[in-house]
PDB file of C-alpha atoms and ligand atoms in Angstrom:
ATOM      1  CA  MET H   1     -18.581  -0.580 -25.921  1.00  0.00           C
ATOM      2  CA  ALA H   2     -15.158   0.511 -26.997  1.00  0.00           C
ATOM      3  CA  ALA H   3     -12.225  -1.179 -25.609  1.00  0.00           C
ATOM      4  CA  ARG H   4      -9.883   0.881 -23.704  1.00  0.00           C
ATOM      5  CA  THR H   5      -6.474   0.448 -22.519  1.00  0.00           C
ATOM      6  CA  ALA H   6      -4.801   3.228 -20.595  1.00  0.00           C
ATOM      7  CA  ALA H   7      -6.105   6.358 -22.252  1.00  0.00           C
ATOM      8  CA  PRO H   8      -7.887   8.721 -19.909  1.00  0.00           C
ATOM      9  CA  ALA H   9     -11.682   9.089 -20.518  1.00  0.00           C
ATOM     10  CA  GLN H  10     -14.728   9.455 -18.774  1.00  0.00           C
ATOM     11  CA  PRO H  11     -15.287   6.138 -16.526  1.00  0.00           C
ATOM     12  CA  LEU H  12     -16.946   3.223 -18.310  1.00  0.00           C
ATOM     13  CA  SER H  13     -20.580   2.537 -17.311  1.00  0.00           C
ATOM     14  CA  TRP H  14     -22.631  -0.489 -16.871  1.00  0.00           C
ATOM     15  CA  GLY H  15     -26.309  -1.622 -16.775  1.00  0.00           C
ATOM     16  CA  PRO H  16     -29.621   0.318 -17.312  1.00  0.00           C
ATOM     17  CA  LYS H  17     -28.526   2.841 -14.757  1.00  0.00           C
ATOM     18  CA  GLY H  18     -25.462   3.491 -16.445  1.00  0.00           C
ATOM     19  CA  LEU H  19     -23.388   2.894 -13.087  1.00  0.00           C
ATOM     20  CA  PRO H  20     -19.868   4.193 -13.290  1.00  0.00           C
ATOM     21  CA  VAL H  21     -17.217   1.271 -13.581  1.00  0.00           C
ATOM     22  CA  PRO H  22     -13.762   2.537 -12.214  1.00  0.00           C
ATOM     23  CA  PHE H  23     -10.937   2.482 -14.648  1.00  0.00           C
ATOM     24  CA  VAL H  24      -8.954  -0.192 -12.588  1.00  0.00           C
ATOM     25  CA  THR H  25     -11.892  -2.616 -12.071  1.00  0.00           C
ATOM     26  CA  ALA H  26     -11.686  -5.937 -13.707  1.00  0.00           C
ATOM     27  CA  TRP H  27     -14.536  -7.131 -15.947  1.00  0.00           C
ATOM     28  CA  SER H  28     -15.826 -10.627 -16.149  1.00  0.00           C
ATOM     29  CA  GLU H  29     -14.606 -11.245 -19.721  1.00  0.00           C
ATOM     30  CA  GLU H  30     -11.013 -10.137 -18.372  1.00  0.00           C
ATOM     31  CA  LYS H  31      -9.946 -13.946 -17.520  1.00  0.00           C
ATOM     32  CA  PRO H  32      -7.179 -14.727 -15.493  1.00  0.00           C
ATOM     33  CA  THR H  33      -4.760 -17.073 -17.318  1.00  0.00           C
ATOM     34  CA  ALA H  34      -2.456 -18.890 -14.871  1.00  0.00           C
ATOM     35  CA  ARG H  35      -2.496 -22.110 -16.699  1.00  0.00           C
ATOM     36  CA  SER H  36       0.925 -21.762 -17.899  1.00  0.00           C
ATOM     37  CA  LEU H  37       2.561 -21.105 -14.466  1.00  0.00           C
ATOM     38  CA  THR H  38       5.146 -23.516 -13.706  1.00  0.00           C
ATOM     39  CA  THR H  39       8.639 -23.968 -11.789  1.00  0.00           C
ATOM     40  CA  ARG H  40      11.838 -22.933 -13.344  1.00  0.00           C
ATOM     41  CA  THR H  41      14.196 -25.461 -14.912  1.00  0.00           C
ATOM     42  CA  ASP H  42      16.646 -24.699 -12.353  1.00  0.00           C
ATOM     43  CA  GLY H  43      14.076 -25.172  -9.359  1.00  0.00           C
ATOM     44  CA  ALA H  44      14.700 -21.578  -8.245  1.00  0.00           C
ATOM     45  CA  GLY H  45      11.353 -20.035  -8.471  1.00  0.00           C
ATOM     46  CA  LEU H  46       8.178 -19.793 -10.692  1.00  0.00           C
ATOM     47  CA  CYS H  47       7.937 -18.749 -14.364  1.00  0.00           C
ATOM     48  CA  TYR H  48       5.412 -19.004 -17.290  1.00  0.00           C
ATOM     49  CA  ARG H  49       5.948 -21.885 -19.838  1.00  0.00           C
ATOM     50  CA  ASP H  50       5.770 -19.088 -22.545  1.00  0.00           C
ATOM     51  CA  GLU H  51       7.117 -16.239 -20.345  1.00  0.00           C
ATOM     52  CA  THR H  52       8.041 -12.929 -22.288  1.00  0.00           C
ATOM     53  CA  PRO H  53       9.781  -9.870 -20.794  1.00  0.00           C
ATOM     54  CA  ALA H  54       6.383  -8.227 -20.118  1.00  0.00           C
ATOM     55  CA  ASP H  55       5.464 -10.853 -17.428  1.00  0.00           C
ATOM     56  CA  ARG H  56       8.032  -9.366 -14.910  1.00  0.00           C
ATOM     57  CA  ASP H  57       8.498  -5.835 -13.664  1.00  0.00           C
ATOM     58  CA  GLN H  58      11.932  -4.073 -13.178  1.00  0.00           C
ATOM     59  CA  HIS H  59      12.401  -5.776  -9.925  1.00  0.00           C
ATOM     60  CA  GLY H  60      12.038  -9.282 -11.707  1.00  0.00           C
ATOM     61  CA  VAL H  61       8.703  -9.960  -9.936  1.00  0.00           C
ATOM     62  CA  LEU H  62       6.335 -12.229 -12.009  1.00  0.00           C
ATOM     63  CA  TRP H  63       2.884 -10.601 -12.505  1.00  0.00           C
ATOM     64  CA  ALA H  64      -0.461 -12.394 -12.663  1.00  0.00           C
ATOM     65  CA  ARG H  65      -1.900 -12.451 -16.308  1.00  0.00           C
ATOM     66  CA  MET H  66      -5.001 -11.356 -17.268  1.00  0.00           C
ATOM     67  CA  ARG H  67      -6.944 -10.767 -20.582  1.00  0.00           C
ATOM     68  CA  LEU H  68      -7.215  -7.040 -21.328  1.00  0.00           C
ATOM     69  CA  ALA H  69     -10.896  -6.269 -22.280  1.00  0.00           C
ATOM     70  CA  PRO H  70     -12.283  -3.249 -20.474  1.00  0.00           C
ATOM     71  CA  GLY H  71     -16.002  -3.028 -20.867  1.00  0.00           C
ATOM     72  CA  GLU H  72     -16.594  -6.713 -21.802  1.00  0.00           C
ATOM     73  CA  GLY H  73     -19.150  -8.548 -19.552  1.00  0.00           C
ATOM     74  CA  ARG H  74     -19.811  -7.476 -16.238  1.00  0.00           C
ATOM     75  CA  PRO H  75     -17.700  -5.367 -13.975  1.00  0.00           C
ATOM     76  CA  ARG H  76     -16.107  -7.186 -10.974  1.00  0.00           C
ATOM     77  CA  TYR H  77     -16.116  -4.254  -8.681  1.00  0.00           C
ATOM     78  CA  ARG H  78     -14.139  -6.127  -6.008  1.00  0.00           C
ATOM     79  CA  LEU H  79     -11.257  -7.006  -8.421  1.00  0.00           C
ATOM     80  CA  LEU H  80      -8.699  -4.827  -9.800  1.00  0.00           C
ATOM     81  CA  HIS H  81      -7.337  -5.491 -13.314  1.00  0.00           C
ATOM     82  CA  PRO H  82      -3.487  -5.954 -12.719  1.00  0.00           C
ATOM     83  CA  VAL H  83      -2.293  -4.116 -15.646  1.00  0.00           C
ATOM     84  CA  ARG H  84      -4.351  -1.090 -15.173  1.00  0.00           C
ATOM     85  CA  GLN H  85      -3.846  -1.017 -11.521  1.00  0.00           C
ATOM     86  CA  ARG H  86      -0.122  -1.052 -12.134  1.00  0.00           C
ATOM     87  CA  HIS H  87      -0.355   1.568 -14.627  1.00  0.00           C
ATOM     88  CA  ALA H  88      -2.462   3.863 -12.567  1.00  0.00           C
ATOM     89  CA  MET H  89      -0.283   3.462  -9.625  1.00  0.00           C
ATOM     90  CA  ARG H  90       3.120   4.171 -11.388  1.00  0.00           C
ATOM     91  CA  ALA H  91       1.745   7.138 -13.280  1.00  0.00           C
ATOM     92  CA  LEU H  92      -0.449   8.306 -10.269  1.00  0.00           C
ATOM     93  CA  LEU H  93      -3.687   8.178 -12.376  1.00  0.00           C
ATOM     94  CA  CYS H  94      -7.083   8.295 -11.314  1.00  0.00           C
ATOM     95  CA  GLN H  95      -8.414   4.854 -10.188  1.00  0.00           C
ATOM     96  CA  GLY H  96     -11.935   6.160 -11.383  1.00  0.00           C
ATOM     97  CA  CYS H  97     -11.456   7.655 -14.930  1.00  0.00           C
ATOM     98  CA  GLY H  98      -7.778   6.964 -15.657  1.00  0.00           C
ATOM     99  CA  GLY H  99      -7.126  10.692 -15.843  1.00  0.00           C
ATOM    100  CA  SER H 100      -4.740  12.709 -13.957  1.00  0.00           C
ATOM    101  CA  ALA H 101      -5.254  12.463  -9.982  1.00  0.00           C
ATOM    102  CA  SER H 102      -5.947  15.432  -8.126  1.00  0.00           C
ATOM    103  CA  ARG H 103      -2.539  17.161  -7.046  1.00  0.00           C
ATOM    104  CA  THR H 104      -1.910  20.163  -4.894  1.00  0.00           C
ATOM    105  CA  SER H 105       0.897  21.607  -3.070  1.00  0.00           C
ATOM    106  CA  ARG H 106      -0.098  19.112  -0.252  1.00  0.00           C
ATOM    107  CA  GLY H 107       0.242  16.269  -2.738  1.00  0.00           C
ATOM    108  CA  TRP H 108      -1.879  13.433  -4.357  1.00  0.00           C
ATOM    109  CA  LEU H 109      -5.303  13.000  -3.278  1.00  0.00           C
ATOM    110  CA  PHE H 110      -6.080   9.193  -1.957  1.00  0.00           C
ATOM    111  CA  LEU H 111      -9.417   8.035  -0.497  1.00  0.00           C
ATOM    112  CA  MET H 112      -8.924   5.520   2.543  1.00  0.00           C
ATOM    113  CA  PRO H 113     -11.495   3.490   4.271  1.00  0.00           C
ATOM    114  CA  GLY H 114     -12.315   5.586   7.340  1.00  0.00           C
ATOM    115  CA  SER H 115     -12.402   2.352   9.668  1.00  0.00           C
ATOM    116  CA  ASP H 116      -8.699   2.323   9.273  1.00  0.00           C
ATOM    117  CA  ILE H 117      -8.435   5.558  11.109  1.00  0.00           C
ATOM    118  CA  SER H 118      -9.277   6.858  14.379  1.00  0.00           C
ATOM    119  CA  ALA H 119     -12.399   8.866  13.955  1.00  0.00           C
ATOM    120  CA  GLY H 120     -13.009  12.354  14.557  1.00  0.00           C
ATOM    121  CA  THR H 121      -9.576  13.891  14.449  1.00  0.00           C
ATOM    122  CA  ASP H 122      -7.234  15.368  11.980  1.00  0.00           C
ATOM    123  CA  GLU H 123      -4.628  13.147  13.029  1.00  0.00           C
ATOM    124  CA  VAL H 124      -2.966  11.424  10.150  1.00  0.00           C
ATOM    125  CA  GLU H 125      -0.435   9.076  12.304  1.00  0.00           C
ATOM    126  CA  GLY H 126      -2.459   6.112  11.128  1.00  0.00           C
ATOM    127  CA  MET H 127      -2.040   7.118   7.567  1.00  0.00           C
ATOM    128  CA  GLU H 128       1.654   8.058   7.568  1.00  0.00           C
ATOM    129  CA  SER H 129       3.509   5.125   5.798  1.00  0.00           C
ATOM    130  CA  ALA H 130       0.238   3.655   5.337  1.00  0.00           C
ATOM    131  CA  LEU H 131       0.311   0.799   2.469  1.00  0.00           C
ATOM    132  CA  CYS H 132      -2.163   1.510  -0.207  1.00  0.00           C
ATOM    133  CA  THR H 133      -3.303  -0.885  -3.202  1.00  0.00           C
ATOM    134  CA  LYS H 134      -5.673   1.848  -4.575  1.00  0.00           C
ATOM    135  CA  PRO H 135      -4.390   4.412  -6.745  1.00  0.00           C
ATOM    136  CA  PRO H 136      -5.245   8.251  -6.346  1.00  0.00           C
ATOM    137  CA  VAL H 137      -8.328   9.839  -7.368  1.00  0.00           C
ATOM    138  CA  CYS H 138      -9.395  12.931  -9.205  1.00  0.00           C
ATOM    139  CA  GLU H 139     -11.772  15.483  -7.424  1.00  0.00           C
ATOM    140  CA  PRO H 140     -14.966  14.708  -9.522  1.00  0.00           C
ATOM    141  CA  CYS H 141     -14.056  10.816  -8.956  1.00  0.00           C
ATOM    142  CA  ALA H 142     -13.588  11.337  -5.187  1.00  0.00           C
ATOM    143  CA  LEU H 143     -17.133  12.778  -5.078  1.00  0.00           C
ATOM    144  CA  LEU H 144     -18.570   9.606  -6.813  1.00  0.00           C
ATOM    145  CA  ALA H 145     -16.694   7.031  -5.253  1.00  0.00           C
ATOM    146  CA  PRO H 146     -18.227   6.837  -1.804  1.00  0.00           C
ATOM    147  CA  ARG H 147     -21.742   6.577  -3.467  1.00  0.00           C
ATOM    148  CA  HIS H 148     -20.694   3.582  -5.735  1.00  0.00           C
ATOM    149  CA  CYS H 149     -17.949   1.649  -3.922  1.00  0.00           C
ATOM    150  CA  PRO H 150     -19.052  -0.588  -1.049  1.00  0.00           C
ATOM    151  CA  HIS H 151     -15.857  -0.860   0.523  1.00  0.00           C
ATOM    152  CA  LEU H 152     -15.710   3.042   0.988  1.00  0.00           C
ATOM    153  CA  THR H 153     -18.559   3.848   3.501  1.00  0.00           C
ATOM    154  CA  ASN H 154     -16.976   6.430   5.480  1.00  0.00           C
ATOM    155  CA  PRO H 155     -13.783   7.311   3.345  1.00  0.00           C
ATOM    156  CA  ILE H 156     -11.273   9.750   4.488  1.00  0.00           C
ATOM    157  CA  ALA H 157      -9.221  11.808   2.038  1.00  0.00           C
ATOM    158  CA  VAL H 158      -5.477  11.952   2.425  1.00  0.00           C
ATOM    159  CA  ARG H 159      -2.958  13.981   0.571  1.00  0.00           C
ATOM    160  CA  SER H 160       0.490  12.263   0.202  1.00  0.00           C
ATOM    161  CA  ARG H 161       3.412  14.454  -0.917  1.00  0.00           C
ATOM    162  CA  ARG H 162       5.440  11.422  -1.823  1.00  0.00           C
ATOM    163  CA  PRO H 163       3.657   8.197  -2.475  1.00  0.00           C
ATOM    164  CA  ARG H 164       6.508   5.725  -2.747  1.00  0.00           C
ATOM    165  CA  VAL H 165       6.605   2.383  -4.578  1.00  0.00           C
ATOM    166  CA  TRP H 166       6.887  -0.186  -1.898  1.00  0.00           C
ATOM    167  CA  GLY H 167       6.318  -3.563  -3.301  1.00  0.00           C
ATOM    168  CA  VAL H 168       3.571  -5.820  -4.464  1.00  0.00           C
ATOM    169  CA  PHE H 169       0.412  -7.483  -3.363  1.00  0.00           C
ATOM    170  CA  GLY H 170      -0.478 -10.988  -4.356  1.00  0.00           C
ATOM    171  CA  ASP H 171       0.081 -14.696  -3.963  1.00  0.00           C
ATOM    172  CA  GLN H 172       3.163 -16.417  -2.280  1.00  0.00           C
ATOM    173  CA  TYR H 173       4.038 -19.834  -3.276  1.00  0.00           C
ATOM    174  CA  ALA H 174       6.639 -22.356  -2.164  1.00  0.00           C
ATOM    175  CA  PRO H 175       8.291 -25.432  -3.637  1.00  0.00           C
ATOM    176  CA  ALA H 176       6.297 -28.578  -3.050  1.00  0.00           C
ATOM    177  CA  SER H 177       7.787 -31.705  -1.810  1.00  0.00           C
ATOM    178  CA  THR H 178       6.888 -33.386  -5.181  1.00  0.00           C
ATOM    179  CA  SER H 179       9.451 -32.802  -7.966  1.00  0.00           C
ATOM    180  CA  ARG H 180       8.762 -29.352  -9.934  1.00  0.00           C
ATOM    181  CA  GLY H 181       5.642 -28.638  -7.946  1.00  0.00           C
ATOM    182  CA  PHE H 182       4.679 -25.424  -6.011  1.00  0.00           C
ATOM    183  CA  THR H 183       2.234 -25.007  -3.330  1.00  0.00           C
ATOM    184  CA  HIS H 184       0.160 -21.768  -2.339  1.00  0.00           C
ATOM    185  CA  VAL H 185       1.244 -20.400   0.942  1.00  0.00           C
ATOM    186  CA  PRO H 186      -1.089 -18.294   2.971  1.00  0.00           C
ATOM    187  CA  THR H 187       0.266 -14.763   3.902  1.00  0.00           C
ATOM    188  CA  ASP H 188      -1.122 -11.256   4.066  1.00  0.00           C
ATOM    189  CA  GLY H 189      -0.408 -10.875   0.413  1.00  0.00           C
ATOM    190  CA  TYR H 190       2.190  -7.823   0.720  1.00  0.00           C
ATOM    191  CA  LEU H 191       5.696  -8.251  -0.382  1.00  0.00           C
ATOM    192  CA  PRO H 192       8.179  -5.377  -0.250  1.00  0.00           C
ATOM    193  CA  TYR H 193      10.591  -5.077  -3.043  1.00  0.00           C
ATOM    194  CA  GLY H 194      14.061  -6.326  -2.284  1.00  0.00           C
ATOM    195  CA  ARG H 195      13.194  -9.602  -0.628  1.00  0.00           C
ATOM    196  CA  SER H 196      14.316 -11.759  -3.304  1.00  0.00           C
ATOM    197  CA  ALA H 197      13.889 -15.270  -1.818  1.00  0.00           C
ATOM    198  CA  CYS H 198      10.335 -14.690  -1.390  1.00  0.00           C
ATOM    199  CA  ALA H 199      10.018 -12.868  -4.667  1.00  0.00           C
ATOM    200  CA  ARG H 200      11.112 -15.776  -6.885  1.00  0.00           C
ATOM    201  CA  TRP H 201       7.982 -17.711  -5.720  1.00  0.00           C
ATOM    202  CA  PHE H 202       5.484 -14.731  -5.750  1.00  0.00           C
ATOM    203  CA  VAL H 203       2.801 -13.791  -8.431  1.00  0.00           C
ATOM    204  CA  ALA H 204       2.170 -10.200  -8.102  1.00  0.00           C
ATOM    205  CA  SER H 205      -1.600  -8.686  -8.924  1.00  0.00           C
ATOM    206  CA  GLN H 206      -1.199  -5.312  -7.513  1.00  0.00           C
ATOM    207  CA  LEU H 207       1.544  -2.679  -6.947  1.00  0.00           C
ATOM    208  CA  VAL H 208       1.824  -1.282  -3.460  1.00  0.00           C
ATOM    209  CA  LEU H 209       2.617   2.297  -2.741  1.00  0.00           C
ATOM    210  CA  GLU H 210       3.672   3.582   0.827  1.00  0.00           C
ATOM    211  CA  LEU H 211       1.984   7.077   1.370  1.00  0.00           C
ATOM    212  CA  THR H 212       4.509   9.308   3.141  1.00  0.00           C
ATOM    213  CA  ARG H 213       4.392  13.027   4.091  1.00  0.00           C
ATOM    214  CA  CYS H 214       0.640  12.837   4.492  1.00  0.00           C
ATOM    215  CA  THR H 215      -1.933  15.466   5.672  1.00  0.00           C
ATOM    216  CA  ARG H 216      -5.590  14.911   5.981  1.00  0.00           C
ATOM    217  CA  ALA H 217      -7.625  16.775   3.547  1.00  0.00           C
ATOM    218  CA  PRO H 218     -11.288  17.652   3.336  1.00  0.00           C
ATOM    219  CA  LEU H 219     -13.470  15.248   1.266  1.00  0.00           C
ATOM    220  CA  PRO H 220     -14.478  17.157  -2.124  1.00  0.00           C
ATOM    221  CA  THR H 221     -18.164  18.052  -1.733  1.00  0.00           C
ATOM    222  CA  GLY H 222     -18.864  19.262  -5.356  1.00  0.00           C
ATOM    223  CA  HIS H 223     -19.808  22.780  -4.079  1.00  0.00           C
TER     224      HIS H 223
HETATM  225 ZN1  LIG S 301     -11.066  10.389 -11.849  1.00  0.00          ZN
END
């Protein structure tokens, strides 16, 4: 299967049934590479032993490393590839196919798990300013996703006129009592940009958008 980076295309597929594999899904051959993670020589945070400028975002936050080999091995549906997820979030690309996400005068189309929302209403109170780690979708992929994504059993569609970069999701660490060591700290995984003391000990794996100016949208039906 041809390797693909960020070029919009049809979703990759996998297995005898040709199941679609979302653009942002990580594949089993896309191994994480955390071995070179270490404490900075000044003790003021984490770094990679062989760090390059590409390892940090414009806020100085360190990002998880993962090999880029879409289509190799098996899809790991519950895991997003940090590079493709971040690219899709920043460029508001469809998480399914990597093409342009659906956008109307009411904003970009996002699918959210229905259990997060009070059922049976058009209310979007639960959605306004919701933090989101899944990139938007195009209408054809919005039609496919509920059939194939186990976490989207009763999805609701939301349009956000202003999806705003909020921060990152990932792993929080802290200096360990032993010299030059560090230890994982259990948190909810969300870190807003601007909290530099925590950010120095954080390894991001997903970009987080805050969905603002939201309205509920009908789910695409294909008719
Ligand atoms: Zn799509």
